[in-house]
Each structure stands twice: as structure tokens, then as C-alpha cells.
Amino acid sequence: EMQDMLTQKATELFMLCDKEEKGFITKRDMQRLGGELPLTPDQLEAVFDSLDDDGNGYLTLEEFTEGFGGFLGFGSED
Amino acid sequence: DSKAAASGSEGVLANFFNSLLSKKPATSP
């Protein structure tokens, strides 16, 4: 159930970033959040890089959820 | 519109991002 809750909340937050519902987040999407969150474009870019595990420039819901799980204290397997 | 409803989530998002920033220092190439 915890996993469900995590997925649900992560999806909700993911949608805040992915306003066009593309199914992924780009750095451009992140930087647009600068108007809504108290973070600088540089900080948003750093956040993006730390979440984008494979470094392909696209942040998927899976990567986002994993990062969010870590934030909430759900250790990842590896 | 749903903007107001999302404000709580934005707070969570900001906390989440801040925690990532405190964990990983800014890039230093």
C-alpha cells in the first residue's frame, strides 16, 4: 500500500512538471517550474540531472518515482 | 481550474527538490 501511495503522489508531482502530459519531463519543463517553485533555473537543472539516472535528457515517471521514493525514505534496491 | 488545488503539491515538490539539492551538491565539472 505504501508503494501505491508513493506511486500516486509521485504521479501527481510528475504531472505538475509535465504540464503537456508528454509522459516525460525535459530540462525545459523543469526550468518553467522556476515561476512556481522557489528555486533558480540552475537548481532546477541540478535536480533534473540528479533524477535523470541514465542521463538521456528525458525524465520518465519511473525515474521520478524512484527519486521521490528515496526522498521519502524508501531505499532503492541497489 | 485546478491551480489552487495543486498548491499543496507544489510545496511537496519544492521540498523534494530541495532535498535532492542538499544531497547532491551542484555540478562541478
CSV table of C-alpha atoms in Angstrom, one decimal:
chain,number,residue,atom,x,y,z
A,1,GLU,CA,0.0,0.0,0.0
A,2,MET,CA,2.9,2.3,0.8
A,3,GLN,CA,4.2,1.7,-2.7
A,4,ASP,CA,0.8,2.6,-4.2
A,5,MET,CA,0.7,5.8,-2.2
A,6,LEU,CA,4.2,6.6,-3.3
A,7,THR,CA,3.3,6.0,-6.9
A,8,GLN,CA,0.2,8.0,-6.7
A,9,LYS,CA,1.9,11.0,-5.1
A,10,ALA,CA,4.9,10.8,-7.5
A,11,THR,CA,2.5,10.8,-10.4
A,12,GLU,CA,0.7,13.8,-9.1
A,13,LEU,CA,4.0,15.7,-8.8
A,14,PHE,CA,5.2,14.4,-12.1
A,15,MET,CA,2.1,15.9,-13.7
A,16,LEU,CA,3.0,19.3,-12.2
A,17,CYS,CA,6.2,19.2,-14.2
A,18,ASP,CA,4.8,17.5,-17.3
A,19,LYS,CA,2.1,20.0,-18.0
A,20,GLU,CA,1.7,18.9,-21.5
A,21,GLU,CA,1.3,15.3,-20.5
A,22,LYS,CA,4.0,14.1,-22.7
A,23,GLY,CA,4.9,11.3,-20.4
A,24,PHE,CA,8.3,12.6,-19.7
A,25,ILE,CA,9.9,15.7,-18.3
A,26,THR,CA,12.6,17.7,-20.1
A,27,LYS,CA,15.0,20.3,-18.6
A,28,ARG,CA,12.8,23.0,-20.3
A,29,ASP,CA,9.8,21.7,-18.3
A,30,MET,CA,11.9,21.9,-15.1
A,31,GLN,CA,13.0,25.4,-15.8
A,32,ARG,CA,9.5,26.5,-16.4
A,33,LEU,CA,8.8,25.5,-12.8
A,34,GLY,CA,11.0,28.3,-11.7
A,35,GLY,CA,8.0,30.5,-11.8
A,36,GLU,CA,6.1,28.4,-9.3
A,37,LEU,CA,8.8,27.0,-7.1
A,38,PRO,CA,11.4,28.9,-5.0
A,39,LEU,CA,14.3,27.5,-7.0
A,40,THR,CA,16.7,29.0,-9.5
A,41,PRO,CA,17.0,27.7,-13.1
A,42,ASP,CA,20.4,26.3,-12.1
A,43,GLN,CA,19.0,24.5,-9.1
A,44,LEU,CA,16.2,23.1,-11.2
A,45,GLU,CA,18.7,21.8,-13.7
A,46,ALA,CA,20.7,20.2,-10.9
A,47,VAL,CA,17.6,18.5,-9.7
A,48,PHE,CA,16.9,17.3,-13.2
A,49,ASP,CA,20.4,15.9,-13.6
A,50,SER,CA,20.2,14.1,-10.3
A,51,LEU,CA,16.9,12.4,-11.2
A,52,ASP,CA,17.8,11.6,-14.8
A,53,ASP,CA,19.7,8.4,-14.0
A,54,ASP,CA,20.5,7.4,-17.5
A,55,GLY,CA,21.3,11.0,-18.5
A,56,ASN,CA,19.3,10.9,-21.7
A,57,GLY,CA,17.7,14.2,-21.1
A,58,TYR,CA,14.3,12.8,-20.5
A,59,LEU,CA,12.9,12.2,-17.1
A,60,THR,CA,10.4,9.4,-17.0
A,61,LEU,CA,7.8,8.8,-14.4
A,62,GLU,CA,9.8,5.7,-13.3
A,63,GLU,CA,12.9,7.7,-12.7
A,64,PHE,CA,10.9,10.4,-11.0
A,65,THR,CA,9.1,8.0,-8.7
A,66,GLU,CA,12.4,6.3,-7.8
A,67,GLY,CA,13.9,9.7,-6.8
A,68,PHE,CA,10.8,10.6,-4.9
A,69,GLY,CA,10.8,7.2,-3.1
A,70,GLY,CA,14.4,8.0,-2.0
A,71,PHE,CA,13.2,11.4,-0.7
A,72,LEU,CA,10.5,9.7,1.4
A,73,GLY,CA,13.0,7.2,2.8
A,74,PHE,CA,12.1,4.2,0.6
A,75,GLY,CA,15.6,2.9,-0.1
A,76,SER,CA,16.1,1.6,-3.6
A,77,GLU,CA,17.1,-2.0,-4.0
A,78,ASP,CA,20.6,-1.4,-5.2
B,1,ASP,CA,-9.3,25.5,-12.8
B,2,SER,CA,-7.2,23.2,-10.7
B,3,LYS,CA,-4.3,25.6,-9.9
B,4,ALA,CA,-5.3,26.2,-6.3
B,5,ALA,CA,-5.7,22.5,-5.6
B,6,ALA,CA,-2.2,21.9,-6.8
B,7,SER,CA,-0.5,24.4,-4.5
B,8,GLY,CA,-0.1,21.8,-1.7
B,9,SER,CA,1.6,19.5,-4.1
B,10,GLU,CA,3.9,22.3,-5.3
B,11,GLY,CA,5.1,22.6,-1.7
B,12,VAL,CA,5.9,18.9,-1.6
B,13,LEU,CA,7.6,19.2,-4.9
B,14,ALA,CA,9.7,22.1,-3.6
B,15,ASN,CA,10.7,20.1,-0.5
B,16,PHE,CA,11.6,17.1,-2.7
B,17,PHE,CA,13.8,19.2,-5.0
B,18,ASN,CA,15.4,21.0,-2.1
B,19,SER,CA,16.3,17.7,-0.5
B,20,LEU,CA,17.9,16.5,-3.8
B,21,LEU,CA,19.9,19.7,-3.9
B,22,SER,CA,21.1,19.3,-0.4
B,23,LYS,CA,22.1,15.7,-1.1
B,24,LYS,CA,23.9,16.3,-4.3
B,25,PRO,CA,25.9,19.5,-4.5
B,26,ALA,CA,25.7,21.5,-7.7
B,27,THR,CA,27.6,20.1,-10.6
B,28,SER,CA,31.3,20.7,-10.7
B,29,PRO,CA,32.8,19.6,-14.0
